[in-house]
Short mmCIF file of C-alpha atoms and ligand atoms in Angstrom, two decimals:
data_model
loop_
_atom_site.label_atom_id
_atom_site.label_comp_id
_atom_site.label_asym_id
_atom_site.label_seq_id
_atom_site.Cartn_x
_atom_site.Cartn_y
_atom_site.Cartn_z
CA MET A 1 104.51 94.72 119.56
CA THR A 2 107.09 96.61 118.53
CA ILE A 3 107.30 95.99 114.50
CA LEU A 4 110.10 97.23 112.20
CA LEU A 5 109.03 97.01 108.65
CA LEU A 6 111.77 97.28 106.05
CA GLY A 7 111.35 98.54 102.13
CA SER A 8 110.75 101.80 100.89
CA GLY A 9 107.59 101.73 98.22
CA GLY A 10 104.18 101.94 97.97
CA ARG A 11 104.09 97.56 99.09
CA GLU A 12 105.25 99.04 102.62
CA HIS A 13 103.05 101.56 102.91
CA ALA A 14 100.07 99.53 102.36
CA LEU A 15 101.68 96.85 104.44
CA ALA A 16 102.13 99.65 107.50
CA PHE A 17 98.46 100.25 106.92
CA LYS A 18 96.78 96.53 107.46
CA LEU A 19 99.69 96.37 110.26
CA LEU A 20 98.73 99.56 111.97
CA GLN A 21 94.87 98.25 112.25
CA SER A 22 96.01 95.43 114.27
CA PRO A 23 95.46 95.93 118.02
CA LYS A 24 99.13 93.98 118.47
CA CYS A 25 100.39 96.36 116.93
CA ASN A 26 101.73 98.76 119.46
CA THR A 27 104.91 100.54 117.79
CA LEU A 28 105.50 100.09 114.15
CA PHE A 29 109.11 101.50 112.73
CA VAL A 30 109.67 101.49 109.22
CA ALA A 31 113.18 101.34 107.08
CA PRO A 32 113.50 103.44 105.71
CA GLY A 33 110.35 104.29 104.80
CA ASN A 34 108.68 106.86 102.58
CA ALA A 35 106.33 110.22 103.65
CA GLY A 36 103.29 108.08 103.69
CA THR A 37 104.71 105.21 106.28
CA ALA A 38 106.44 108.17 107.96
CA ALA A 39 102.46 109.68 108.12
CA ILE A 40 101.43 106.49 110.64
CA ALA A 41 104.73 105.29 111.93
CA SER A 42 108.28 106.10 112.36
CA ASN A 43 110.31 106.06 109.60
CA ILE A 44 114.21 105.18 110.83
CA GLN A 45 117.18 105.75 108.42
CA ILE A 46 118.54 102.29 107.81
CA ASN A 47 119.23 100.33 104.68
CA PRO A 48 117.59 97.42 104.55
CA THR A 49 120.38 95.66 103.61
CA ASP A 50 122.34 96.43 106.60
CA PHE A 51 121.97 93.99 108.68
CA GLN A 52 124.62 95.31 111.51
CA ALA A 53 122.75 98.37 111.72
CA ILE A 54 119.29 96.69 111.75
CA LYS A 55 120.58 94.45 114.56
CA ASP A 56 121.73 97.09 116.46
CA PHE A 57 118.48 99.23 116.39
CA VAL A 58 116.35 95.90 116.69
CA ILE A 59 118.06 95.04 120.00
CA GLN A 60 118.19 98.64 120.86
CA GLN A 61 114.02 99.19 120.51
CA LYS A 62 113.28 96.10 121.68
CA VAL A 63 111.70 94.73 118.38
CA GLU A 64 109.86 91.90 117.95
CA MET A 65 109.27 91.15 114.89
CA VAL A 66 110.58 91.78 111.56
CA VAL A 67 108.76 92.03 108.23
CA VAL A 68 110.12 92.11 104.74
CA GLY A 69 109.04 93.94 102.35
CA PRO A 70 111.23 93.99 98.69
CA GLU A 71 113.70 91.05 97.94
CA ASP A 72 116.88 92.38 98.66
CA PRO A 73 117.11 91.75 102.37
CA LEU A 74 115.66 88.23 102.23
CA VAL A 75 118.34 86.76 98.70
CA LEU A 76 121.01 87.98 101.04
CA GLY A 77 119.85 85.81 104.05
CA ILE A 78 117.97 88.37 106.70
CA TYR A 79 116.33 84.97 107.70
CA ASP A 80 119.20 83.12 108.57
CA PHE A 81 120.96 85.85 109.71
CA PHE A 82 118.91 86.48 112.87
CA LYS A 83 117.96 82.71 113.40
CA HIS A 84 121.76 82.24 114.22
CA ASP A 85 122.43 84.85 116.34
CA SER A 86 121.55 84.11 119.97
CA GLU A 87 120.25 88.02 120.57
CA LEU A 88 118.22 87.93 117.79
CA SER A 89 117.35 84.14 117.08
CA HIS A 90 113.89 84.47 118.80
CA ILE A 91 112.52 87.07 116.95
CA PRO A 92 110.51 85.83 113.89
CA VAL A 93 111.50 87.18 110.44
CA ILE A 94 108.62 87.25 107.72
CA GLY A 95 109.88 86.25 105.06
CA PRO A 96 112.14 83.21 103.55
CA SER A 97 115.65 81.35 104.24
CA LYS A 98 118.23 82.25 101.86
CA ILE A 99 118.33 79.43 99.95
CA GLY A 100 114.17 79.76 99.65
CA ALA A 101 114.90 83.45 98.92
CA GLN A 102 116.77 81.64 95.92
CA LEU A 103 113.48 81.10 94.21
CA GLU A 104 113.39 84.19 93.55
CA GLY A 105 117.46 85.14 92.89
CA SER A 106 117.68 82.64 90.84
CA LYS A 107 116.09 81.73 87.90
CA GLU A 108 117.50 78.27 87.55
CA PHE A 109 116.99 77.38 90.71
CA ALA A 110 113.62 78.19 90.01
CA LYS A 111 112.87 76.17 87.32
CA GLU A 112 114.34 73.28 89.19
CA PHE A 113 112.15 73.61 91.67
CA LEU A 114 109.31 73.72 89.58
CA ILE A 115 110.19 70.65 87.58
CA LYS A 116 111.46 68.39 90.26
CA HIS A 117 107.62 68.94 92.12
CA LYS A 118 106.27 68.36 88.73
CA ILE A 119 104.67 72.22 88.98
CA PRO A 120 103.65 73.24 85.74
CA THR A 121 106.00 75.54 83.96
CA ALA A 122 107.68 76.72 80.33
CA ALA A 123 110.17 74.13 79.65
CA TYR A 124 113.84 75.75 79.65
CA ASP A 125 117.25 75.19 79.60
CA SER A 126 119.96 77.36 80.53
CA PHE A 127 123.41 78.26 79.38
CA THR A 128 126.34 80.12 80.58
CA ALA A 129 129.33 82.01 78.70
CA GLU A 130 131.04 78.75 78.53
CA THR A 131 128.11 77.47 76.61
CA VAL A 132 126.42 80.30 74.52
CA GLU A 133 127.19 78.22 71.59
CA LYS A 134 124.66 75.77 72.42
CA GLY A 135 122.37 77.86 74.27
CA CYS A 136 122.17 79.72 70.51
CA ALA A 137 121.53 76.19 69.07
CA PHE A 138 119.22 75.63 71.24
CA LEU A 139 117.55 79.04 70.18
CA GLU A 140 117.09 77.50 66.89
CA THR A 141 114.96 74.47 68.22
CA LEU A 142 112.49 77.12 69.44
CA GLN A 143 109.67 78.85 67.67
CA PRO A 144 109.70 82.83 68.46
CA PRO A 145 109.03 84.40 70.41
CA TYR A 146 111.69 84.28 72.08
CA VAL A 147 112.14 84.08 76.10
CA LEU A 148 115.40 84.73 77.79
CA LYS A 149 116.15 85.47 81.45
CA ALA A 150 118.93 86.76 83.22
CA ASP A 151 119.13 84.06 86.30
CA GLY A 152 120.03 86.32 88.92
CA LEU A 153 118.19 89.27 90.25
CA ALA A 154 118.26 92.75 87.59
CA ALA A 155 115.35 94.83 89.00
CA GLY A 156 112.70 93.41 87.31
CA LYS A 157 114.59 94.06 83.59
CA GLY A 158 116.24 91.18 83.21
CA VAL A 159 113.54 89.41 80.74
CA LEU A 160 114.18 89.91 77.31
CA ILE A 161 111.23 88.76 74.73
CA LEU A 162 112.52 89.06 71.31
CA GLN A 163 111.06 88.02 67.50
CA ASP A 164 113.68 87.51 65.85
CA LEU A 165 116.25 84.83 65.49
CA ASP A 166 119.48 86.15 65.14
CA GLU A 167 118.48 89.44 67.72
CA ALA A 168 117.89 86.60 70.36
CA LYS A 169 121.44 85.39 69.87
CA GLU A 170 122.90 88.55 69.56
CA GLU A 171 121.25 89.27 73.15
CA LEU A 172 121.90 85.52 74.45
CA ARG A 173 126.01 86.97 73.30
CA ASN A 174 125.15 90.50 75.23
CA MET A 175 124.10 88.64 78.95
CA LEU A 176 126.48 86.07 78.86
CA VAL A 177 129.88 87.78 77.27
CA HIS A 178 129.23 91.00 78.19
CA ALA A 179 127.52 90.88 81.43
CA LYS A 180 124.73 92.95 79.91
CA PHE A 181 123.09 92.69 83.24
CA GLY A 182 126.22 92.41 85.17
CA ASN A 183 126.83 89.44 87.29
CA ALA A 184 123.12 88.69 87.34
CA SER A 185 123.16 87.67 83.68
CA ALA A 186 126.42 85.20 83.79
CA LYS A 187 123.99 82.47 83.18
CA VAL A 188 121.05 82.41 81.00
CA VAL A 189 117.14 80.37 81.58
CA ILE A 190 116.39 80.30 77.77
CA GLU A 191 112.56 79.06 78.49
CA GLU A 192 109.58 78.59 75.83
CA PHE A 193 106.87 81.09 75.32
CA LEU A 194 103.91 80.86 76.70
CA ASP A 195 101.12 82.87 75.13
CA GLY A 196 98.41 83.01 77.33
CA ILE A 197 96.97 85.91 79.73
CA GLU A 198 98.57 86.61 83.52
CA LEU A 199 97.60 86.23 86.98
CA SER A 200 99.20 87.32 89.92
CA CYS A 201 98.53 84.44 93.08
CA PHE A 202 99.96 85.08 96.82
CA VAL A 203 100.15 82.93 99.23
CA LEU A 204 101.19 83.69 102.90
CA THR A 205 103.17 80.46 104.23
CA ASP A 206 104.67 79.19 107.68
CA GLY A 207 106.32 76.57 105.57
CA LYS A 208 103.59 73.98 106.35
CA ASN A 209 100.40 75.40 106.11
CA TYR A 210 99.45 78.07 103.72
CA LYS A 211 96.81 80.35 102.97
CA VAL A 212 96.13 81.75 99.42
CA LEU A 213 95.36 85.43 99.41
CA PRO A 214 93.37 87.43 97.39
CA ASN A 215 94.75 87.06 93.54
CA ALA A 216 95.51 89.97 91.36
CA LYS A 217 95.95 91.79 88.21
CA ASP A 218 99.06 93.65 87.56
CA TYR A 219 99.96 96.60 83.93
CA LYS A 220 103.20 95.69 83.62
CA ARG A 221 103.73 98.37 81.06
CA ILE A 222 104.16 102.44 80.73
CA GLY A 223 102.20 103.07 77.81
CA ASP A 224 98.15 102.14 77.91
CA GLY A 225 97.23 99.14 75.66
CA ASP A 226 99.75 97.57 77.33
CA THR A 227 102.48 99.36 75.14
CA GLY A 228 105.80 100.56 75.63
CA LEU A 229 108.59 99.56 78.49
CA ASN A 230 108.30 97.29 81.01
CA THR A 231 107.75 99.09 85.02
CA GLY A 232 107.74 97.59 87.91
CA GLY A 233 103.64 97.97 87.70
CA MET A 234 102.00 100.76 86.73
CA GLY A 235 98.49 99.60 88.63
CA ALA A 236 96.03 96.65 89.91
CA VAL A 237 93.36 95.05 90.18
CA SER A 238 91.76 92.63 92.83
CA PRO A 239 90.10 90.24 92.16
CA VAL A 240 90.76 88.99 88.80
CA PRO A 241 87.50 88.75 87.13
CA PHE A 242 88.38 85.96 84.81
CA ALA A 243 89.62 83.74 87.85
CA ASP A 244 86.82 81.58 88.35
CA ASN A 245 86.11 78.52 91.14
CA ILE A 246 87.73 76.16 88.55
CA LEU A 247 91.15 78.04 87.40
CA LEU A 248 91.23 78.46 91.07
CA GLU A 249 90.82 75.16 92.17
CA LYS A 250 93.62 74.11 89.54
CA ILE A 251 96.03 77.16 90.48
CA GLU A 252 95.61 75.59 94.47
CA THR A 253 95.86 71.68 93.94
CA ARG A 254 98.89 71.88 90.80
CA ILE A 255 100.44 75.23 91.83
CA VAL A 256 100.00 76.60 95.10
CA LYS A 257 100.12 73.08 97.26
CA PRO A 258 102.75 71.16 95.07
CA THR A 259 105.37 74.17 96.14
CA VAL A 260 104.42 74.21 100.11
CA GLU A 261 104.80 70.26 99.57
CA GLY A 262 108.35 71.03 97.84
CA LEU A 263 109.77 73.56 99.96
CA GLN A 264 109.22 70.68 103.17
CA LYS A 265 110.85 67.82 101.04
CA ASP A 266 113.31 69.90 100.25
CA GLY A 267 113.55 70.74 103.62
CA ILE A 268 113.35 74.78 102.60
CA GLU A 269 112.32 77.09 105.48
CA TYR A 270 109.99 79.46 104.45
CA LYS A 271 107.78 81.85 106.50
CA GLY A 272 106.91 84.52 104.65
CA PHE A 273 105.30 85.35 101.34
CA VAL A 274 105.31 83.62 97.79
CA PHE A 275 104.36 85.20 94.68
CA ILE A 276 103.31 83.03 92.01
CA GLY A 277 103.48 84.78 88.38
CA LEU A 278 101.35 82.76 86.57
CA ILE A 279 100.48 82.54 82.87
CA ILE A 280 96.53 80.88 81.78
CA VAL A 281 96.99 79.00 78.78
CA LYS A 282 94.20 77.32 77.77
CA GLY A 283 92.52 77.80 81.18
CA GLU A 284 95.78 75.85 82.26
CA PRO A 285 97.49 78.01 84.77
CA MET A 286 101.35 77.62 84.67
CA VAL A 287 104.64 78.88 86.81
CA ILE A 288 106.91 82.06 85.02
CA GLU A 289 108.29 82.86 87.90
CA TYR A 290 108.11 82.76 91.99
CA ASN A 291 108.84 85.60 93.54
CA VAL A 292 109.65 85.33 97.55
CA ARG A 293 107.71 88.91 98.94
CA MET A 294 103.92 90.90 97.80
CA GLY A 295 103.72 92.49 94.49
CA ASP A 296 103.77 95.94 93.76
CA PRO A 297 101.27 97.35 93.15
CA GLU A 298 99.56 94.03 93.72
CA THR A 299 99.90 94.87 97.07
CA GLU A 300 97.94 97.84 97.28
CA VAL A 301 94.74 95.56 96.47
CA VAL A 302 95.42 92.62 98.18
CA MET A 303 96.14 93.49 101.84
CA PRO A 304 93.36 96.60 102.05
CA ARG A 305 90.73 93.48 101.33
CA ILE A 306 92.27 90.77 103.81
CA GLN A 307 89.98 91.28 106.79
CA THR A 308 91.74 88.87 109.11
CA ASP A 309 94.65 90.64 111.52
CA LEU A 310 97.99 90.84 109.55
CA VAL A 311 99.67 90.73 112.89
CA GLU A 312 97.81 87.87 113.94
CA LEU A 313 98.75 86.03 111.10
CA PHE A 314 102.20 86.84 111.00
CA GLN A 315 102.39 85.07 114.34
CA ALA A 316 100.79 82.10 113.27
CA VAL A 317 103.17 81.86 110.48
CA ALA A 318 105.99 82.21 112.82
CA HIS A 319 104.52 79.54 115.28
CA GLN A 320 104.20 77.46 112.00
CA GLU A 321 99.88 77.72 113.07
CA LEU A 322 98.53 79.29 110.43
CA ASP A 323 96.14 76.13 110.23
CA LYS A 324 94.68 77.46 113.01
CA ILE A 325 93.52 80.93 111.21
CA ASP A 326 90.47 82.19 108.87
CA LEU A 327 91.72 84.04 106.29
CA GLU A 328 88.94 86.40 105.74
CA VAL A 329 88.61 88.61 102.47
CA ASP A 330 86.51 91.25 101.71
CA PRO A 331 84.69 89.91 98.48
CA ARG A 332 84.18 93.64 96.93
CA SER A 333 86.60 94.88 94.05
CA ALA A 334 89.70 97.05 94.72
CA THR A 335 91.76 98.50 92.22
CA THR A 336 95.15 100.80 92.04
CA VAL A 337 96.86 102.68 89.52
CA MET A 338 99.88 103.40 90.26
CA LEU A 339 101.12 107.36 89.41
CA VAL A 340 104.49 108.44 88.00
CA SER A 341 107.02 110.80 87.81
CA GLY A 342 107.22 111.46 83.25
CA GLY A 343 110.07 109.76 82.01
CA TYR A 344 109.60 106.44 84.57
CA PRO A 345 111.03 103.63 83.59
CA GLU A 346 113.60 105.64 82.02
CA ASP A 347 115.50 108.91 83.49
CA TYR A 348 112.81 110.95 85.52
CA GLY A 349 113.50 114.23 87.90
CA LYS A 350 112.79 113.71 91.49
CA GLY A 351 111.59 117.16 93.90
CA PHE A 352 108.25 118.10 92.68
CA GLU A 353 105.81 119.15 95.10
CA ILE A 354 102.41 116.69 95.69
CA SER A 355 99.65 119.33 95.76
CA GLY A 356 95.99 117.72 96.59
CA LEU A 357 96.37 115.24 98.95
CA GLU A 358 94.28 116.28 101.20
CA ASN A 359 91.57 116.42 99.01
CA ILE A 360 91.17 112.52 98.14
CA GLU A 361 88.10 111.27 99.62
CA GLY A 362 87.10 107.78 99.11
CA SER A 363 90.13 106.42 98.36
CA LEU A 364 93.50 104.65 99.94
CA LEU A 365 96.08 106.30 99.10
CA PHE A 366 98.90 105.06 99.10
CA HIS A 367 102.81 106.54 98.35
CA ALA A 368 105.78 104.68 96.80
CA GLY A 369 108.42 107.12 95.68
CA THR A 370 107.50 110.12 98.26
CA LYS A 371 109.36 112.74 101.11
CA LEU A 372 108.78 114.93 103.59
CA GLU A 373 110.92 118.03 102.76
CA ASN A 374 110.80 121.25 104.77
CA GLY A 375 106.90 120.04 105.89
CA LYS A 376 105.99 119.04 101.71
CA VAL A 377 105.78 115.73 100.20
CA VAL A 378 107.50 115.92 97.13
CA THR A 379 108.43 113.28 94.82
CA ASN A 380 111.51 110.76 95.41
CA GLY A 381 111.35 108.03 92.43
CA GLY A 382 109.88 106.60 89.88
CA ARG A 383 106.58 105.12 91.03
CA VAL A 384 105.45 107.87 92.76
CA LEU A 385 101.81 106.98 94.46
CA ALA A 386 99.31 104.12 94.32
CA MET A 387 95.54 105.42 94.08
CA THR A 388 93.65 102.44 95.52
CA SER A 389 89.50 102.09 95.80
CA PHE A 390 87.27 99.75 96.66
CA GLY A 391 84.06 99.07 94.82
CA ASP A 392 81.45 96.69 93.78
CA ASP A 393 82.88 95.49 90.95
CA PHE A 394 86.52 96.85 89.46
CA ARG A 395 84.67 98.99 87.33
CA GLN A 396 82.79 101.15 90.27
CA ALA A 397 86.41 100.77 91.93
CA ILE A 398 88.46 101.79 88.98
CA LYS A 399 86.16 105.06 88.75
CA LYS A 400 87.12 106.31 91.63
CA SER A 401 90.38 105.60 91.59
CA TYR A 402 90.59 108.06 88.51
CA GLN A 403 88.35 110.92 90.29
CA ASN A 404 90.79 111.08 92.93
CA ILE A 405 93.43 111.58 90.38
CA ASP A 406 92.30 114.23 89.21
CA ARG A 407 92.24 116.00 92.38
CA LEU A 408 96.05 115.62 93.08
CA HIS A 409 98.75 117.52 91.02
CA PHE A 410 102.92 117.27 90.18
CA ASP A 411 104.92 118.47 87.66
CA LYS A 412 105.17 115.84 84.80
CA MET A 413 102.62 113.27 86.50
CA TYR A 414 101.65 110.41 84.94
CA PHE A 415 99.77 107.19 85.32
CA ARG A 416 97.99 104.91 82.64
CA LYS A 417 94.17 105.36 81.61
CA ASP A 418 93.17 101.83 81.33
CA ILE A 419 93.61 99.96 84.33
CA GLY A 420 91.22 97.00 83.44
CA ARG A 421 89.86 98.48 80.68
CA ASP A 422 91.09 94.34 79.26
CA LEU A 423 88.97 92.78 81.59
CA LEU A 424 85.29 94.44 80.46
P1 AMP B 1 109.37 87.64 84.67
O1 AMP B 1 110.79 88.75 85.63
O2 AMP B 1 109.93 85.96 85.10
O3 AMP B 1 108.23 88.15 85.68
O4 AMP B 1 109.22 88.31 83.39
C1 AMP B 1 108.85 89.34 82.69
C2 AMP B 1 107.65 89.06 81.66
O5 AMP B 1 107.74 88.55 81.12
C3 AMP B 1 106.50 89.30 82.67
O6 AMP B 1 105.44 89.00 83.16
C4 AMP B 1 105.47 87.89 81.65
O7 AMP B 1 104.70 88.77 80.82
C5 AMP B 1 107.30 87.90 80.51
N1 AMP B 1 107.29 86.26 80.19
C6 AMP B 1 108.28 85.37 81.48
N2 AMP B 1 108.04 84.26 81.18
C7 AMP B 1 107.12 83.98 80.33
C8 AMP B 1 107.22 82.79 78.95
N3 AMP B 1 107.94 82.04 79.15
N4 AMP B 1 106.28 82.89 78.38
C9 AMP B 1 106.20 84.03 77.68
N5 AMP B 1 105.71 85.52 78.73
C10 AMP B 1 106.53 85.45 79.95
N1 LIG B 2 104.21 94.12 90.01
C1 LIG B 2 105.46 92.92 89.90
C2 LIG B 2 106.32 92.93 90.53
O1 LIG B 2 106.38 93.32 92.74
O2 LIG B 2 106.84 92.06 90.58
#
């Protein structure tokens, strides 16, 4: 079949790689893609949020399935756009409906869903500019650190964790009254701080049935030892060694099942990925966030471990027949290390030539912010490449990733040297 994949990051390169392993995928388009997807599929210059351009292309090229990588098109309602268009309604879109995407698009919506369906999460309250003084009073009832979350999408920057009460009050005012994150912080969720270890749980659901995909751990801060600014993610490990069967069982029965049942009870159409961000507090999993897409760079370790045909999985999602398919997973460990452009996540340069790509041996190199320029691969973003490797355990895998990174170069290339070290 002919498939259109939306997005341009390492996540999309990993999804493209997996889709192309399926004998069912004859033609794969990626919009807009990067230099990595250009090497294996056909990139098309369409913005993933330009639904009219997507429609024209889908009709013209007889696209038979649309797979959505990032959250923006989902939050903007690409699923509903296809469903309500008589020329498109027969084409499955892998992703939730617009209302389902609110699980990521609105922190308040997600919290209400969690509480309603009795899924363990941090206590919270939400505030607007009108109730900012009540918000300050609420902060006084909490113990530090204080967790402030912009309600809407803020490109992963909308969460502030502050030690000082006065600073927390000031930031709350900045968010609500001075639009620190624009419209995204017109509402703010204040949440109890959860002290524990983070784990990312991935689920594929057809709205009725689900498959729990391999779990992963992400490394969010820019610096070694988890220091410095938050990033989109600097590396990942799958599976997470501390996620034993007892914990996975708790996650499935207390979180995954009630999430899918909750979607059904609330009449929310959802045919796609759910990425559940968890914090494990004294052995008990709690939800800190939902995302309605796969994680990046987690996809770069999760997808390579999935052995089941991904197109078959997506077809089963579209037909609500996920219960008829078995999910097979490679038991080995996979790790990925992100190579970023010096300065990221703040200002960084672009257009640096990447050399050594042909010297990689025994790893999978997924492109994130890259593009082709006069036949050369150059950097085109903050997160540039993800070096994924397999091993019998994560130590072996990570060693291989670092060995191959030594063979690559671009100006001001930076990466974390401690991915997986906390798990030893
Ligand atoms: P989010 O955008 O919701 O994933 O939040 C970004 C990061 O903030 C998470 O990955 C956690 O490290 C941290 N975080 C979010 N909520 C909490 C919480 N309630 N307690 C502790 N840390 C949190
Ligand atoms: N790596 C975290 C995310 O994709 O949101």
